[in-house]
Every structure is written in C-alpha cells, then in structure tokens.
Amino acid sequence: MNKLEPEEQRRLLEEIAPDLLEAKKAEEEKKLPPLPGAEKGKVVTRLPPEPSGYMHIGHAMSGFLNYLYARMYDGKVWLRFEDTDPRKVKLEYYESFRRGYRWLGIEWDYEKNNSDDMELFYKYAEQLIKSGKAYVCTCSAEKMRRLRAAGEECEHRKRGVDENLHLWNEMLAGAFGEGEATLRLVGDMKSKNTTMRDPVLFRIINHPHPLTGSKYRVWPLYDFAVSIEDYLCGVTHVLRTSEFALRDELQNYIRSLLGMRNPIYIEYSRFEFKGTPVSKRKLRAVIESGLASSWDDPRFPTIEGIRRRGIVPEAIKEFTITQTGFSYAKREYDWSLLFAVNRKILDPRARRLFFVPNPVKLVVEDAPKVSVEAPYHPDRSELGSRRIEAGNSFYVPREDFEKAAEGRLIRLKYLMNVRILEKREGLVKAEFAGREVVKNVKIVQWVPADDFVDVEVLVPGPLYLDGEVNPESLRKVMGVGEPAVKTVKPGEVVQFERFGFCRRDSEKGYVFIKAHD
RNA sequence: GCUCCGGUAGUAUAGUCCGGUCAAGUAUGCGGGCCUCUCGAGCCCGUGACCCGGGUUCAAAUCCCGGCCGGAGCACCA
C-alpha cells in the first residue's frame, strides 16, 4: 500500500517543488527536491552495498542521495552489508566500502550485516511455511527455470505444511546437498512480473562465509533478506537504481505476509559517465588487456580511481544534488559536468605552480640575474608565495616557442619579456626585452634550467571509445617543474599554470595525475 | 522472444500528474566580449531542444493511439 507508482512519486515530488525552488534561489544553496512522504525526524534510509567488488561512483552518488535525504529530514542512515552470497562476498570489500563512504563524508548512524540475522531469517521462514506460504522444492535449477518461464507450478507446491516443515528442518540439518532443495514462496505463477512466480527464498551453499564461516549453509536470497532487513531497520525510504524496480512488488508481498510495513520506493536509472563503464566485466577486460594494472587506475570509475585523479568528495556531492533526477531514462553523464563542479571547488584552494611540459631550453644571454616572488594564488594571498631564482637559461614549453616566429615577444610570467632570436633543435635563443608587463604579449610559465625537478603527469581519458577499449586512454606527459614542486604533498591538488589541475600521486618522485583543465 | 519503463538543446536536468502563464528555465559545453602577469576563476552577451506520425481540444512538451529509438528485468546474484 505504500508502494507508489513512478507517476505517483513524481506527483508528490511536484506538489512540494515550488517551495523548494524559491528557497533555493533565496539562499543560493543547492538542495535536493523534497522526498515524497517524508516527515521531519522520521526518515530512515540505508546504504546497502554488496561487499563483492569495488565501490564506484555510482555507489557514491546513490550513497549521497540516501545520506543527504536522511540529513535533510533529521533522519537516520543504516550501513547494511548485503552479504548473503558467501561465494561472492569478500572481507576486504566491507572495509573498502566503509573507507569509501568515510572519504566522501557520508556518515551512518547504524551498521549491520544481513548475515548477522540468519537465525531471524530462519524464524520468519518457518512462519511462512506454517502459514502455507512457502514450500520446499526439490526441482533442479533447470526445471525450475523452465517452469517459471512457462508460468507453471511444479508438483512440490502441493506439499502439506508438516512435510514442508520436516523438509525445511532437513535442509537446515544438512540432509540436502547444494542445489538439491530450496525454499520457495507461494507466489503467483501466472504473474506478469516474473519475480512473483514462486521465487526461491533460501538455497543451500556449501562455501564458507567471510563472517560466519561454515556455521550456515542455508542462505536467504536478496529479496527475502532485504524485505526483512528493511523492516527491521525501520527503513522508510528506499532510494535505489531501477534494476530493482520489479522487486518492489515481491518485497512488499513478503512483508505483507509477515505483517510488516513497507517503505516508499524511489528508483532511478544508473549513473554512468561517458567512456567509463562501471561494469566489473568491462573493467576487468581493461585490466586483462594490460591497459590498466589495478582497480584504482585513475581512468576507472572506482572510488579509489576518482580519488587518485583529484576529484574531491564535495564535487561528487554537489554534482549529485544538482545534476541528478529521479529519471528512468538512460543517461550518460559527460565528465565535463563533474569537472566543472570540481574545478569550482578546487580553484580557490589549489596553489598555482609552474610545470613545463615537453620542455625546450631557452637561453637569454643578456638577462639580468634576478629572483622573483611569485604568489601561489592570484587572489588568495593567504596561500603564500615562493621565491624563484632565475639565471639566464630556462625550460619553457616547446609548443609555445616552436609556434612563435623569430622576433616575437614572449613574457616569462612574473619575470621578464624576451624576444626570440633564433630557434634550433632543442634550443631557443632570445634577448632580454624588459621586465615590465606589456599588453598583448603571450605569458608563459618557466622553470630555471639549473634548478628543477623532473615531473611526470598522467592524463586520463575515456576507457572506451565507441564501445571499444581505447588504447590511448592514458597519456603520459613528461616535463620539468619549478623547485617549489617539492613542497607539494602527496595527495595535494595544485594547478599547474596553463596546464590544469593535478594531484600529486606519488610518495617519492613527482608523478602527478591530471584531473582536468 | 516476453514483461515493464523511458525519450526536452552536444551533455545532464526543470517543466508532463491537474493542457494555456513554456515563442520552454537551469547547469555544463560551444562562440564572442570584459577582467586578469595562466589557455584557470569571475562577470556579460550569444548559440542551441520538446523522437516521428496521427488524433482530441479554442489551445498539447503536457492527454489518447500507432511507429521508431533507448534502458531495465526475465538467476538457487545483489
């Protein structure tokens, strides 16, 4: 009864929307649209990761939605691991999700694992059996699949309660091997919604679970576990991706049989970025092709990948709030949308430094030997400055000087103007042309030729182009950096002037990853 | 194949429920200008969309029908 059709969800959303829009303009703060059926202080949402793989940006955005709505209504958030497939679940992933949520600034009030509640699941299963709503089925998987597709019942559905109870206890006692018996819901074999056709509630898995070891062999399936857990946790709003939409009916039905209240569902299509699939299969293909070596590759949509790339949590949060809608339509975000948000956040805090990609040597024989005090930020003096000692030879961007004609005037930022005299392979000669700023002269960054560090910048691009793995998805730019590059701490994001925002990725040596321009 | 669900500018969204105020708003992108000792940020101007075809109506992005295109599901995964 709490189940709302998408139209209904939108209608409710719309009803309160005008207030929101006005409020948004008034305080210039970005807010999510109102949550249907939400009451201050009574909202409970959940973060439901399956600890079977790496956390990615889709988890992050979904996580923000659940977290921000709970916060917006002074509600509570559960972190609940959906870990009822012992074969898929791995210990390392539990912590990786906690770490990911923490990094994002997503806080949760309570935490549990579905696998904590096995005894409870068994209790509810027994209740269903006793009320004639569940039966033990000993069909083979293939037969069951065939019958479900055809909408036909199997002979096991007619078993009596006592027999089912007996068989169920046999299952729990270990009398059946894997695949030999399941507990099924008495659903509706004729339902158009195939999930309602007597779905399996429990199956046998002979594989140790990372948390409970070999204590349990009879494991609940997703729909059963989640139905019960959402009720147990008091979840009022389920915000999840649309691949679960068909399960609303089933989960509500299971709860109705147990006398449990249902949450409100809000579903939306997956969040994906162009050229960057989140699918484990596709990412693994990239690793297997040798293009990437690990799951934290900066081209990957994994949390570790985007973190290394220099995307900050606030950007993902703001992006989720402003660019997201509860739409079922397929969408593929353009990275530039996220970059724009990230840039606005980074711009006031990132120090400006000189990095010269693909350097060429510039010699200015008559240059005065001077040093300059260069601010780390054009309009935020609190970020400080550094002194650069300049001689008469420099490294400058090859591109700028190769394109420039002889006789052309170019300014070395903060330092002086030079006039190009001659260009030879790997060397440009120029003459000193004054220190004052001249209008309409190209300004470039520079690095003293006798005091610099070698810098390498990784520039990530789309992993897939036109559905094919992109072999040139990671460009490596070699260059030199001014001495102050040594002061950039690992993890810090700076702006290399005229190059882009880059995060220092290495502990030793100067390897950076470019986030964006 | 079957069952659902969608299709608003390059991209992402607002608007669709209760048809007119939408000659369609916002962000980003793109073009131009201003500012700036960065090709960054900021400010200003501009560009650009209701999938197609019918129907209902005085009036349709909004309602109805058909088509096309796209997504999801059809597990003893979640």
CSV table of N, CA and C in Angstrom, one decimal, chain A residues 263-331:
chain,number,residue,atom,x,y,z
A,263,PRO,N,8.2,0.3,2.9
A,263,PRO,CA,8.8,1.6,2.7
A,263,PRO,C,8.3,2.2,1.4
A,264,ILE,N,8.7,3.5,1.2
A,264,ILE,CA,8.4,4.1,-0.1
A,264,ILE,C,9.6,3.9,-1.0
A,265,TYR,N,9.3,3.6,-2.2
A,265,TYR,CA,10.5,3.3,-3.1
A,265,TYR,C,10.6,4.5,-4.1
A,266,ILE,N,11.9,4.8,-4.3
A,266,ILE,CA,12.2,5.8,-5.3
A,266,ILE,C,13.3,5.2,-6.1
A,267,GLU,N,13.1,5.0,-7.4
A,267,GLU,CA,14.1,4.4,-8.2
A,267,GLU,C,14.5,5.3,-9.4
A,268,TYR,N,15.7,5.1,-9.8
A,268,TYR,CA,16.2,5.9,-10.9
A,268,TYR,C,17.3,5.1,-11.6
A,269,SER,N,17.5,5.6,-12.9
A,269,SER,CA,18.5,4.8,-13.7
A,269,SER,C,19.9,5.0,-13.2
A,270,ARG,N,20.7,4.1,-13.5
A,270,ARG,CA,22.1,4.1,-13.1
A,270,ARG,C,22.9,5.3,-13.5
A,271,PHE,N,23.8,5.7,-12.7
A,271,PHE,CA,24.7,6.8,-13.0
A,271,PHE,C,25.9,6.3,-13.7
A,272,GLU,N,26.1,6.7,-15.0
A,272,GLU,CA,27.3,6.4,-15.7
A,272,GLU,C,27.9,7.5,-16.4
A,273,PHE,N,29.2,7.5,-16.6
A,273,PHE,CA,29.9,8.5,-17.3
A,273,PHE,C,30.4,8.0,-18.6
A,274,LYS,N,30.4,8.9,-19.6
A,274,LYS,CA,30.8,8.6,-20.9
A,274,LYS,C,32.2,7.9,-21.0
A,275,GLY,N,32.2,6.8,-21.7
A,275,GLY,CA,33.5,6.2,-21.9
A,275,GLY,C,34.1,5.5,-20.7
A,276,THR,N,33.3,5.5,-19.6
A,276,THR,CA,33.8,4.9,-18.3
A,276,THR,C,32.7,4.0,-17.7
A,277,PRO,N,32.7,2.8,-18.2
A,277,PRO,CA,31.7,1.8,-17.7
A,277,PRO,C,32.0,1.5,-16.2
A,278,VAL,N,30.9,1.2,-15.4
A,278,VAL,CA,31.1,0.7,-14.1
A,278,VAL,C,31.1,-0.8,-14.0
A,279,SER,N,30.7,-1.4,-15.1
A,279,SER,CA,30.5,-2.8,-15.1
A,279,SER,C,31.9,-3.5,-14.8
A,280,LYS,N,31.8,-4.5,-13.8
A,280,LYS,CA,33.0,-5.2,-13.4
A,280,LYS,C,33.6,-5.9,-14.6
A,281,ARG,N,32.7,-6.5,-15.4
A,281,ARG,CA,33.2,-7.3,-16.5
A,281,ARG,C,34.0,-6.4,-17.5
A,282,LYS,N,33.5,-5.2,-17.8
A,282,LYS,CA,34.2,-4.4,-18.7
A,282,LYS,C,35.5,-3.8,-18.2
A,283,LEU,N,35.5,-3.5,-16.9
A,283,LEU,CA,36.7,-3.0,-16.3
A,283,LEU,C,37.8,-4.1,-16.2
A,284,ARG,N,37.3,-5.3,-15.9
A,284,ARG,CA,38.2,-6.4,-15.8
A,284,ARG,C,38.9,-6.7,-17.2
A,285,ALA,N,38.1,-6.5,-18.2
A,285,ALA,CA,38.6,-6.6,-19.6
A,285,ALA,C,39.7,-5.6,-19.9
A,286,VAL,N,39.6,-4.5,-19.3
A,286,VAL,CA,40.7,-3.5,-19.5
A,286,VAL,C,41.9,-3.9,-18.8
A,287,ILE,N,41.7,-4.4,-17.6
A,287,ILE,CA,42.9,-4.9,-16.8
A,287,ILE,C,43.6,-6.1,-17.5
A,288,GLU,N,42.7,-7.0,-18.0
A,288,GLU,CA,43.3,-8.2,-18.7
A,288,GLU,C,44.0,-7.8,-20.0
A,289,SER,N,43.5,-6.8,-20.6
A,289,SER,CA,44.2,-6.4,-21.8
A,289,SER,C,45.5,-5.7,-21.6
A,290,GLY,N,45.8,-5.5,-20.3
A,290,GLY,CA,47.1,-4.9,-19.9
A,290,GLY,C,47.1,-3.4,-19.9
A,291,LEU,N,46.0,-2.8,-20.3
A,291,LEU,CA,46.0,-1.4,-20.4
A,291,LEU,C,46.0,-0.7,-19.0
A,292,ALA,N,45.4,-1.4,-18.1
A,292,ALA,CA,45.4,-0.9,-16.7
A,292,ALA,C,45.9,-2.0,-15.8
A,293,SER,N,46.5,-1.6,-14.7
A,293,SER,CA,47.1,-2.7,-13.9
A,293,SER,C,46.3,-2.9,-12.6
A,294,SER,N,45.5,-2.0,-12.2
A,294,SER,CA,44.8,-2.2,-11.0
A,294,SER,C,43.5,-1.5,-10.9
A,295,TRP,N,42.7,-1.8,-9.9
A,295,TRP,CA,41.3,-1.2,-9.8
A,295,TRP,C,41.3,0.2,-9.4
A,296,ASP,N,42.4,0.7,-9.0
A,296,ASP,CA,42.4,2.1,-8.6
A,296,ASP,C,43.0,3.0,-9.7
A,297,ASP,N,43.0,2.5,-10.9
A,297,ASP,CA,43.5,3.2,-12.0
A,297,ASP,C,42.7,4.5,-12.1
A,298,PRO,N,43.4,5.6,-12.4
A,298,PRO,CA,42.7,6.9,-12.4
A,298,PRO,C,41.7,7.0,-13.5
A,299,ARG,N,41.7,6.1,-14.5
A,299,ARG,CA,40.7,6.2,-15.5
A,299,ARG,C,39.4,5.4,-15.1
A,300,PHE,N,39.5,4.7,-14.0
A,300,PHE,CA,38.4,3.9,-13.6
A,300,PHE,C,37.4,4.7,-12.8
A,301,PRO,N,36.1,4.3,-12.8
A,301,PRO,CA,35.1,5.0,-12.0
A,301,PRO,C,35.1,4.5,-10.6
A,302,THR,N,36.0,3.7,-10.2
A,302,THR,CA,36.1,3.3,-8.8
A,302,THR,C,36.4,4.5,-7.9
A,303,ILE,N,36.0,4.4,-6.6
A,303,ILE,CA,36.2,5.5,-5.7
A,303,ILE,C,37.7,5.8,-5.6
A,304,GLU,N,38.5,4.7,-5.5
A,304,GLU,CA,40.0,4.9,-5.5
A,304,GLU,C,40.5,5.6,-6.7
A,305,GLY,N,39.9,5.2,-7.9
A,305,GLY,CA,40.3,5.8,-9.1
A,305,GLY,C,40.0,7.3,-9.2
A,306,ILE,N,38.8,7.7,-8.9
A,306,ILE,CA,38.5,9.1,-9.0
A,306,ILE,C,39.2,9.9,-7.9
A,307,ARG,N,39.5,9.3,-6.8
A,307,ARG,CA,40.2,10.0,-5.7
A,307,ARG,C,41.6,10.3,-6.2
A,308,ARG,N,42.3,9.3,-6.8
A,308,ARG,CA,43.6,9.5,-7.3
A,308,ARG,C,43.7,10.5,-8.4
A,309,ARG,N,42.6,10.6,-9.1
A,309,ARG,CA,42.5,11.5,-10.2
A,309,ARG,C,42.3,13.0,-9.7
A,310,GLY,N,42.0,13.2,-8.5
A,310,GLY,CA,41.9,14.5,-8.0
A,310,GLY,C,40.5,15.1,-7.9
A,311,ILE,N,39.5,14.2,-8.0
A,311,ILE,CA,38.1,14.6,-7.9
A,311,ILE,C,37.9,14.6,-6.4
A,312,VAL,N,37.3,15.7,-5.8
A,312,VAL,CA,37.1,15.8,-4.4
A,312,VAL,C,35.7,15.4,-4.0
A,313,PRO,N,35.5,14.9,-2.8
A,313,PRO,CA,34.2,14.4,-2.4
A,313,PRO,C,33.1,15.5,-2.5
A,314,GLU,N,33.4,16.7,-2.2
A,314,GLU,CA,32.4,17.8,-2.3
A,314,GLU,C,31.9,17.9,-3.7
A,315,ALA,N,32.7,17.7,-4.7
A,315,ALA,CA,32.3,17.8,-6.1
A,315,ALA,C,31.3,16.7,-6.4
A,316,ILE,N,31.5,15.5,-5.9
A,316,ILE,CA,30.6,14.4,-6.2
A,316,ILE,C,29.2,14.7,-5.5
A,317,LYS,N,29.3,15.3,-4.3
A,317,LYS,CA,28.1,15.6,-3.6
A,317,LYS,C,27.3,16.7,-4.3
A,318,GLU,N,28.0,17.7,-4.7
A,318,GLU,CA,27.3,18.8,-5.4
A,318,GLU,C,26.7,18.3,-6.7
A,319,PHE,N,27.5,17.5,-7.4
A,319,PHE,CA,27.1,17.0,-8.7
A,319,PHE,C,25.8,16.2,-8.5
A,320,THR,N,25.8,15.4,-7.5
A,320,THR,CA,24.7,14.5,-7.2
A,320,THR,C,23.4,15.4,-7.0
A,321,ILE,N,23.6,16.4,-6.2
A,321,ILE,CA,22.5,17.3,-5.9
A,321,ILE,C,22.0,18.0,-7.1
A,322,THR,N,22.9,18.5,-7.9
A,322,THR,CA,22.4,19.4,-9.0
A,322,THR,C,22.2,18.8,-10.3
A,323,GLN,N,22.8,17.7,-10.6
A,323,GLN,CA,22.7,17.1,-11.9
A,323,GLN,C,21.8,15.8,-11.9
A,324,THR,N,21.3,15.4,-10.8
A,324,THR,CA,20.7,14.2,-10.7
A,324,THR,C,19.2,14.4,-10.7
A,325,GLY,N,18.4,13.4,-11.3
A,325,GLY,CA,17.0,13.5,-11.2
A,325,GLY,C,16.5,12.1,-11.0
A,326,PHE,N,15.2,11.9,-10.6
A,326,PHE,CA,14.7,10.5,-10.4
A,326,PHE,C,14.2,10.0,-11.7
A,327,SER,N,15.0,9.9,-12.7
A,327,SER,CA,14.5,9.6,-14.1
A,327,SER,C,14.8,8.1,-14.4
A,328,TYR,N,13.9,7.5,-15.1
A,328,TYR,CA,14.2,6.1,-15.6
A,328,TYR,C,14.9,6.1,-16.9
A,329,ALA,N,15.0,7.3,-17.5
A,329,ALA,CA,15.6,7.3,-18.8
A,329,ALA,C,17.1,7.0,-18.7
A,330,LYS,N,17.7,6.4,-19.7
A,330,LYS,CA,19.1,6.1,-19.7
A,330,LYS,C,19.8,7.4,-19.7
A,331,ARG,N,20.9,7.5,-19.0
A,331,ARG,CA,21.7,8.7,-19.0
A,331,ARG,C,23.2,8.4,-19.0
